[in-house]
């Protein structure tokens, strides 16, 4: 792999070569200046290079690939044929797929490009109808994408850009065989963008198999937290009740706390903690894999 050299510090998105229509859309977002991953990745992606990005959640990697993809597709404005896709983004979860698709809609507000999102757990007919007309960008989870391919609802022979986001999470979730099948179904000449926070051997093998002479950009050491995250270790008692008491004390003592996400290692513990927080007067909602999609989306919306 070629490793990208250090670039000079860029203070604006205009210096990265983004079009006036993209810059106008960015003015309405919270993005005011490029993050390191955006500064390093955007110029290479706009040149059509394959890219291997080592970046954690919170580094701005969605915009790092969404902005140059929008610019490249808009510069070659051809109407997609029925059932075809021009850019395919694969993500490990429904929630991430929805978030990425929303980013494409926000950044591409002034462009005549059509995004769509495809994921399981919901009825497929709205997704089938969207794909039937042909779309510029599809953000999809691997399983549902393969289902629709097998049913003849979508074609991948017109894909010019392929993105694999959070590849290490897809490995943990058992999606690598699906990823390999999808990578083999898109044209060999496509541009491939690969983002991961860690580089286990299986992920390294996939990159060597499906990326062509990629540029590598790295904004933090693998398996480290993003620079925007402050970590702290809090001592507490060993029983679940004492842990919940400590958590309530931390929440009450936090300055200017607006939102918080609390992770548990079991779905049953999520349910138990949720009930406990509500019982103590906290406006909490639960979110886990046993909930149906409507309930999960309602929880995210209320958050």
Short mmCIF file of C-alpha atoms in Angstrom, two decimals:
data_model
loop_
_atom_site.label_atom_id
_atom_site.label_comp_id
_atom_site.label_asym_id
_atom_site.label_seq_id
_atom_site.Cartn_x
_atom_site.Cartn_y
_atom_site.Cartn_z
CA UNK A 1 0.00 0.00 0.00
CA UNK A 2 1.11 3.55 -0.63
CA UNK A 3 0.97 5.61 2.52
CA UNK A 4 -0.18 9.16 2.05
CA UNK A 5 2.34 11.76 3.06
CA UNK A 6 1.52 14.60 5.39
CA UNK A 7 -0.37 17.38 3.71
CA UNK A 8 -0.33 21.00 4.66
CA UNK A 9 -3.07 22.11 7.01
CA UNK A 10 -6.19 23.16 5.14
CA UNK A 11 -8.59 25.47 6.88
CA UNK A 12 -11.60 25.35 4.56
CA UNK A 13 -13.53 22.84 2.48
CA UNK A 14 -13.06 25.14 -0.52
CA UNK A 15 -9.32 24.45 -0.40
CA UNK A 16 -10.10 20.74 -0.81
CA UNK A 17 -11.66 21.47 -4.18
CA UNK A 18 -15.31 20.92 -3.34
CA UNK A 19 -17.86 22.43 -5.71
CA UNK A 20 -19.84 25.59 -4.88
CA UNK A 21 -23.05 23.53 -4.57
CA UNK A 22 -21.48 21.26 -1.95
CA UNK A 23 -19.98 24.23 -0.12
CA UNK A 24 -23.40 25.90 -0.02
CA UNK A 25 -24.94 22.75 1.49
CA UNK A 26 -22.13 22.55 4.07
CA UNK A 27 -22.92 26.08 5.23
CA UNK A 28 -26.19 24.73 6.67
CA UNK A 29 -24.45 21.99 8.68
CA UNK A 30 -22.27 21.95 11.78
CA UNK A 31 -19.18 21.19 9.65
CA UNK A 32 -17.13 24.38 9.54
CA UNK A 33 -13.64 23.07 8.75
CA UNK A 34 -12.27 19.71 7.57
CA UNK A 35 -11.31 17.13 10.18
CA UNK A 36 -7.97 15.32 9.67
CA UNK A 37 -9.59 12.32 7.96
CA UNK A 38 -11.52 14.63 5.63
CA UNK A 39 -8.44 16.71 4.88
CA UNK A 40 -6.39 13.63 4.01
CA UNK A 41 -9.00 11.49 2.24
CA UNK A 42 -11.09 13.88 0.12
CA UNK A 43 -8.37 14.88 -2.40
CA UNK A 44 -7.39 11.24 -3.05
CA UNK A 45 -11.01 10.09 -3.44
CA UNK A 46 -11.76 12.90 -5.88
CA UNK A 47 -8.80 11.73 -7.98
CA UNK A 48 -10.34 8.26 -8.19
CA UNK A 49 -7.80 6.49 -5.99
CA UNK A 50 -8.65 3.42 -3.92
CA UNK A 51 -8.33 4.31 -0.26
CA UNK A 52 -7.77 2.49 3.02
CA UNK A 53 -8.87 4.65 5.94
CA UNK A 54 -8.05 3.83 9.55
CA UNK A 55 -10.51 5.96 11.46
CA UNK A 56 -12.79 5.62 14.45
CA UNK A 57 -16.36 6.76 14.89
CA UNK A 58 -16.38 10.46 15.69
CA UNK A 59 -13.57 11.43 13.30
CA UNK A 60 -15.83 12.65 10.50
CA UNK A 61 -15.25 9.74 8.13
CA UNK A 62 -18.80 9.76 6.71
CA UNK A 63 -18.27 13.22 5.21
CA UNK A 64 -14.76 12.14 4.18
CA UNK A 65 -16.25 9.74 1.64
CA UNK A 66 -19.74 11.22 1.07
CA UNK A 67 -18.55 14.64 -0.11
CA UNK A 68 -16.11 13.45 -2.80
CA UNK A 69 -18.51 10.72 -3.95
CA UNK A 70 -21.23 13.33 -4.47
CA UNK A 71 -18.81 15.54 -6.36
CA UNK A 72 -17.63 12.71 -8.63
CA UNK A 73 -21.15 11.51 -9.40
CA UNK A 74 -22.40 15.06 -10.07
CA UNK A 75 -19.50 15.70 -12.46
CA UNK A 76 -20.62 12.70 -14.51
CA UNK A 77 -24.35 13.34 -14.36
CA UNK A 78 -25.91 10.38 -16.14
CA UNK A 79 -29.36 9.13 -15.26
CA UNK A 80 -29.12 5.65 -13.68
CA UNK A 81 -30.77 2.91 -15.69
CA UNK A 82 -33.64 1.00 -14.02
CA UNK A 83 -32.46 -1.21 -11.14
CA UNK A 84 -28.89 0.07 -11.41
CA UNK A 85 -26.68 1.74 -8.79
CA UNK A 86 -23.76 4.12 -9.36
CA UNK A 87 -22.27 4.08 -5.85
CA UNK A 88 -22.75 1.39 -3.20
CA UNK A 89 -22.00 1.97 0.49
CA UNK A 90 -22.08 -1.08 2.78
CA UNK A 91 -22.60 -0.58 6.53
CA UNK A 92 -22.94 -3.11 9.37
CA UNK A 93 -26.18 -1.87 10.98
CA UNK A 94 -29.54 -0.38 10.01
CA UNK A 95 -28.93 2.68 12.18
CA UNK A 96 -25.57 3.46 10.59
CA UNK A 97 -27.00 2.92 7.10
CA UNK A 98 -29.80 5.41 7.82
CA UNK A 99 -27.31 7.91 9.25
CA UNK A 100 -25.04 7.67 6.19
CA UNK A 101 -27.96 8.00 3.77
CA UNK A 102 -29.16 11.09 5.62
CA UNK A 103 -25.65 12.58 5.29
CA UNK A 104 -25.75 12.04 1.53
CA UNK A 105 -29.13 13.79 1.39
CA UNK A 106 -27.88 16.72 3.48
CA UNK A 107 -24.61 17.27 1.64
CA UNK A 108 -26.19 16.64 -1.77
CA UNK A 109 -29.20 18.93 -1.21
CA UNK A 110 -28.24 21.11 -4.18
CA UNK A 111 -27.36 18.24 -6.52
CA UNK A 112 -29.68 16.27 -8.76
CA UNK A 113 -28.65 12.89 -7.29
CA UNK A 114 -30.88 10.20 -5.80
CA UNK A 115 -29.83 8.28 -2.66
CA UNK A 116 -31.62 5.26 -1.22
CA UNK A 117 -31.19 3.08 1.85
CA UNK A 118 -31.61 -0.70 2.05
CA UNK A 119 -31.70 -2.75 5.26
CA UNK A 120 -33.49 -5.71 6.81
CA UNK A 121 -36.06 -5.87 9.59
CA UNK A 122 -38.66 -3.93 7.62
CA UNK A 123 -40.83 -4.62 4.57
CA UNK A 124 -38.81 -4.61 1.37
CA UNK A 125 -41.39 -3.21 -1.08
CA UNK A 126 -40.56 0.51 -0.55
CA UNK A 127 -36.90 -0.37 -1.09
CA UNK A 128 -37.71 -2.41 -4.20
CA UNK A 129 -39.73 0.48 -5.64
CA UNK A 130 -36.90 2.94 -5.02
CA UNK A 131 -34.35 0.65 -6.66
CA UNK A 132 -36.58 -0.11 -9.64
CA UNK A 133 -36.18 3.44 -10.95
CA UNK A 134 -32.39 3.31 -10.64
CA UNK A 135 -30.49 5.33 -8.02
CA UNK A 136 -27.18 7.15 -7.80
CA UNK A 137 -26.25 6.03 -4.29
CA UNK A 138 -27.40 3.05 -2.24
CA UNK A 139 -26.45 2.67 1.42
CA UNK A 140 -27.12 -0.91 2.46
CA UNK A 141 -26.58 -3.62 5.02
CA UNK A 142 -25.02 -6.67 3.32
CA UNK A 143 -27.74 -9.24 4.04
CA UNK A 144 -30.67 -7.28 2.62
CA UNK A 145 -28.58 -6.19 -0.36
CA UNK A 146 -27.87 -9.81 -1.25
CA UNK A 147 -31.55 -10.71 -0.78
CA UNK A 148 -32.63 -8.06 -3.28
CA UNK A 149 -29.88 -9.08 -5.70
CA UNK A 150 -31.01 -12.70 -5.57
CA UNK A 151 -34.58 -11.60 -6.30
CA UNK A 152 -33.47 -9.58 -9.33
CA UNK A 153 -34.55 -6.28 -7.79
CA UNK A 154 -31.19 -4.53 -8.30
CA UNK A 155 -28.10 -4.75 -10.52
CA UNK A 156 -24.52 -3.93 -9.52
CA UNK A 157 -22.90 -3.95 -12.97
CA UNK A 158 -22.95 -0.12 -13.12
CA UNK A 159 -21.34 0.49 -9.71
CA UNK A 160 -18.36 2.83 -10.11
CA UNK A 161 -17.65 3.46 -6.40
CA UNK A 162 -17.81 0.89 -3.57
CA UNK A 163 -17.49 1.85 0.11
CA UNK A 164 -17.08 -0.55 3.02
CA UNK A 165 -17.66 1.34 6.26
CA UNK A 166 -16.73 -0.01 9.70
CA UNK A 167 -15.31 -3.18 8.16
CA UNK A 168 -14.08 -4.53 11.49
CA UNK A 169 -17.62 -4.38 12.89
CA UNK A 170 -18.85 -6.28 9.84
CA UNK A 171 -16.22 -8.92 10.62
CA UNK A 172 -17.46 -9.18 14.22
CA UNK A 173 -21.04 -9.55 12.99
CA UNK A 174 -20.19 -12.34 10.54
CA UNK A 175 -20.73 -10.34 7.34
CA UNK A 176 -17.37 -11.03 5.67
CA UNK A 177 -18.68 -13.85 3.39
CA UNK A 178 -21.48 -11.49 2.24
CA UNK A 179 -18.95 -8.71 1.69
CA UNK A 180 -16.77 -10.96 -0.44
CA UNK A 181 -19.75 -11.98 -2.58
CA UNK A 182 -20.79 -8.36 -3.11
CA UNK A 183 -17.25 -7.25 -3.93
CA UNK A 184 -17.10 -9.91 -6.65
CA UNK A 185 -20.41 -8.77 -8.16
CA UNK A 186 -19.40 -5.14 -8.76
CA UNK A 187 -17.21 -4.19 -11.74
CA UNK A 188 -13.50 -4.82 -11.37
CA UNK A 189 -12.81 -1.23 -12.47
CA UNK A 190 -14.75 0.40 -9.63
CA UNK A 191 -13.11 2.68 -7.06
CA UNK A 192 -13.03 1.04 -3.61
CA UNK A 193 -12.97 2.92 -0.30
CA UNK A 194 -12.42 0.92 2.87
CA UNK A 195 -12.81 2.27 6.41
CA UNK A 196 -12.03 0.41 9.62
CA UNK A 197 -10.96 1.25 13.17
CA UNK A 198 -8.79 -1.86 13.55
CA UNK A 199 -6.85 -4.11 11.19
CA UNK A 200 -7.24 -7.79 12.19
CA UNK A 201 -5.75 -10.38 9.79
CA UNK A 202 -9.06 -11.14 8.09
CA UNK A 203 -9.66 -7.47 7.31
CA UNK A 204 -6.10 -7.11 5.98
CA UNK A 205 -6.73 -10.08 3.69
CA UNK A 206 -9.90 -8.48 2.33
CA UNK A 207 -8.12 -5.19 1.61
CA UNK A 208 -5.33 -6.97 -0.24
CA UNK A 209 -7.89 -8.91 -2.29
CA UNK A 210 -10.23 -6.10 -3.32
CA UNK A 211 -8.28 -2.81 -3.23
CA UNK A 212 -5.96 -1.77 -6.04
CA UNK A 213 -2.79 0.09 -4.99
CA UNK A 214 -4.67 2.04 -2.30
CA UNK A 215 -3.59 5.16 -0.53
CA UNK A 216 -3.66 4.63 3.25
CA UNK A 217 -4.73 7.43 5.57
CA UNK A 218 -4.65 7.04 9.33
CA UNK A 219 -5.89 9.61 11.81
CA UNK A 220 -5.27 7.62 14.99
CA UNK A 221 -3.51 4.42 15.98
CA UNK A 222 -5.70 1.33 15.42
CA UNK A 223 -7.93 0.40 18.36
CA UNK A 224 -7.51 3.79 20.05
CA UNK A 225 -10.26 6.24 20.89
CA UNK A 226 -10.89 9.23 18.65
CA UNK A 227 -9.17 12.43 19.72
CA UNK A 228 -12.59 13.99 20.37
CA UNK A 229 -13.30 11.48 23.17
CA UNK A 230 -12.20 11.92 26.78
CA UNK A 231 -12.03 8.68 28.78
CA UNK A 232 -12.24 8.20 32.54
CA UNK A 233 -12.30 5.22 34.89
CA UNK A 234 -14.75 5.34 37.80
CA UNK A 235 -14.53 2.98 40.77
CA UNK A 236 -17.78 1.47 42.00
CA UNK A 237 -19.14 -1.37 44.09
CA UNK A 238 -19.35 -4.84 42.60
CA UNK A 239 -23.10 -5.42 42.74
CA UNK A 240 -25.47 -4.32 39.95
CA UNK A 241 -27.39 -2.12 42.39
CA UNK A 242 -24.21 -0.28 43.47
CA UNK A 243 -23.17 0.18 39.83
CA UNK A 244 -26.56 1.71 39.00
CA UNK A 245 -26.30 4.00 42.03
CA UNK A 246 -22.86 5.20 40.90
CA UNK A 247 -24.18 5.80 37.40
CA UNK A 248 -27.07 7.92 38.69
CA UNK A 249 -24.65 9.97 40.78
CA UNK A 250 -22.39 10.58 37.76
CA UNK A 251 -25.32 11.69 35.61
CA UNK A 252 -26.64 14.07 38.27
CA UNK A 253 -23.21 15.61 38.88
CA UNK A 254 -22.30 16.12 35.21
CA UNK A 255 -22.04 19.71 34.00
CA UNK A 256 -24.26 20.74 31.05
CA UNK A 257 -25.20 17.15 30.25
CA UNK A 258 -27.61 17.09 27.31
CA UNK A 259 -27.42 13.55 25.94
CA UNK A 260 -25.75 10.33 27.03
CA UNK A 261 -25.41 6.82 25.65
CA UNK A 262 -24.92 3.98 28.15
CA UNK A 263 -23.70 0.64 26.81
CA UNK A 264 -24.45 -2.70 28.46
CA UNK A 265 -23.09 -6.10 27.47
CA UNK A 266 -26.47 -7.89 27.48
CA UNK A 267 -29.95 -7.04 26.22
CA UNK A 268 -31.44 -8.06 29.57
CA UNK A 269 -29.17 -5.56 31.34
CA UNK A 270 -30.27 -2.83 28.93
CA UNK A 271 -33.90 -3.50 29.88
CA UNK A 272 -33.11 -3.62 33.60
CA UNK A 273 -31.08 -0.42 33.58
CA UNK A 274 -33.71 1.36 31.50
CA UNK A 275 -36.45 0.53 34.01
CA UNK A 276 -34.20 1.60 36.90
CA UNK A 277 -33.37 4.98 35.34
CA UNK A 278 -37.01 5.71 34.51
CA UNK A 279 -38.02 4.72 38.05
CA UNK A 280 -35.53 7.29 39.40
CA UNK A 281 -36.87 10.07 37.18
CA UNK A 282 -34.43 10.02 34.25
CA UNK A 283 -35.89 10.44 30.71
CA UNK A 284 -34.29 7.27 29.35
CA UNK A 285 -35.12 5.01 26.40
CA UNK A 286 -33.87 1.51 25.59
CA UNK A 287 -32.30 0.35 22.32
CA UNK A 288 -31.27 -3.22 21.53
CA UNK A 289 -31.50 -5.87 18.82
CA UNK A 290 -34.65 -7.60 20.09
CA UNK A 291 -36.73 -4.46 19.53
CA UNK A 292 -38.59 -4.11 16.24
CA UNK A 293 -37.40 -1.50 13.76
CA UNK A 294 -40.21 0.96 14.51
CA UNK A 295 -39.38 0.91 18.24
CA UNK A 296 -35.67 1.32 17.52
CA UNK A 297 -36.29 4.31 15.27
CA UNK A 298 -38.65 5.85 17.84
CA UNK A 299 -35.93 5.51 20.49
CA UNK A 300 -33.36 7.18 18.24
CA UNK A 301 -35.77 9.99 17.35
CA UNK A 302 -36.53 10.72 21.01
CA UNK A 303 -32.77 10.72 21.75
#
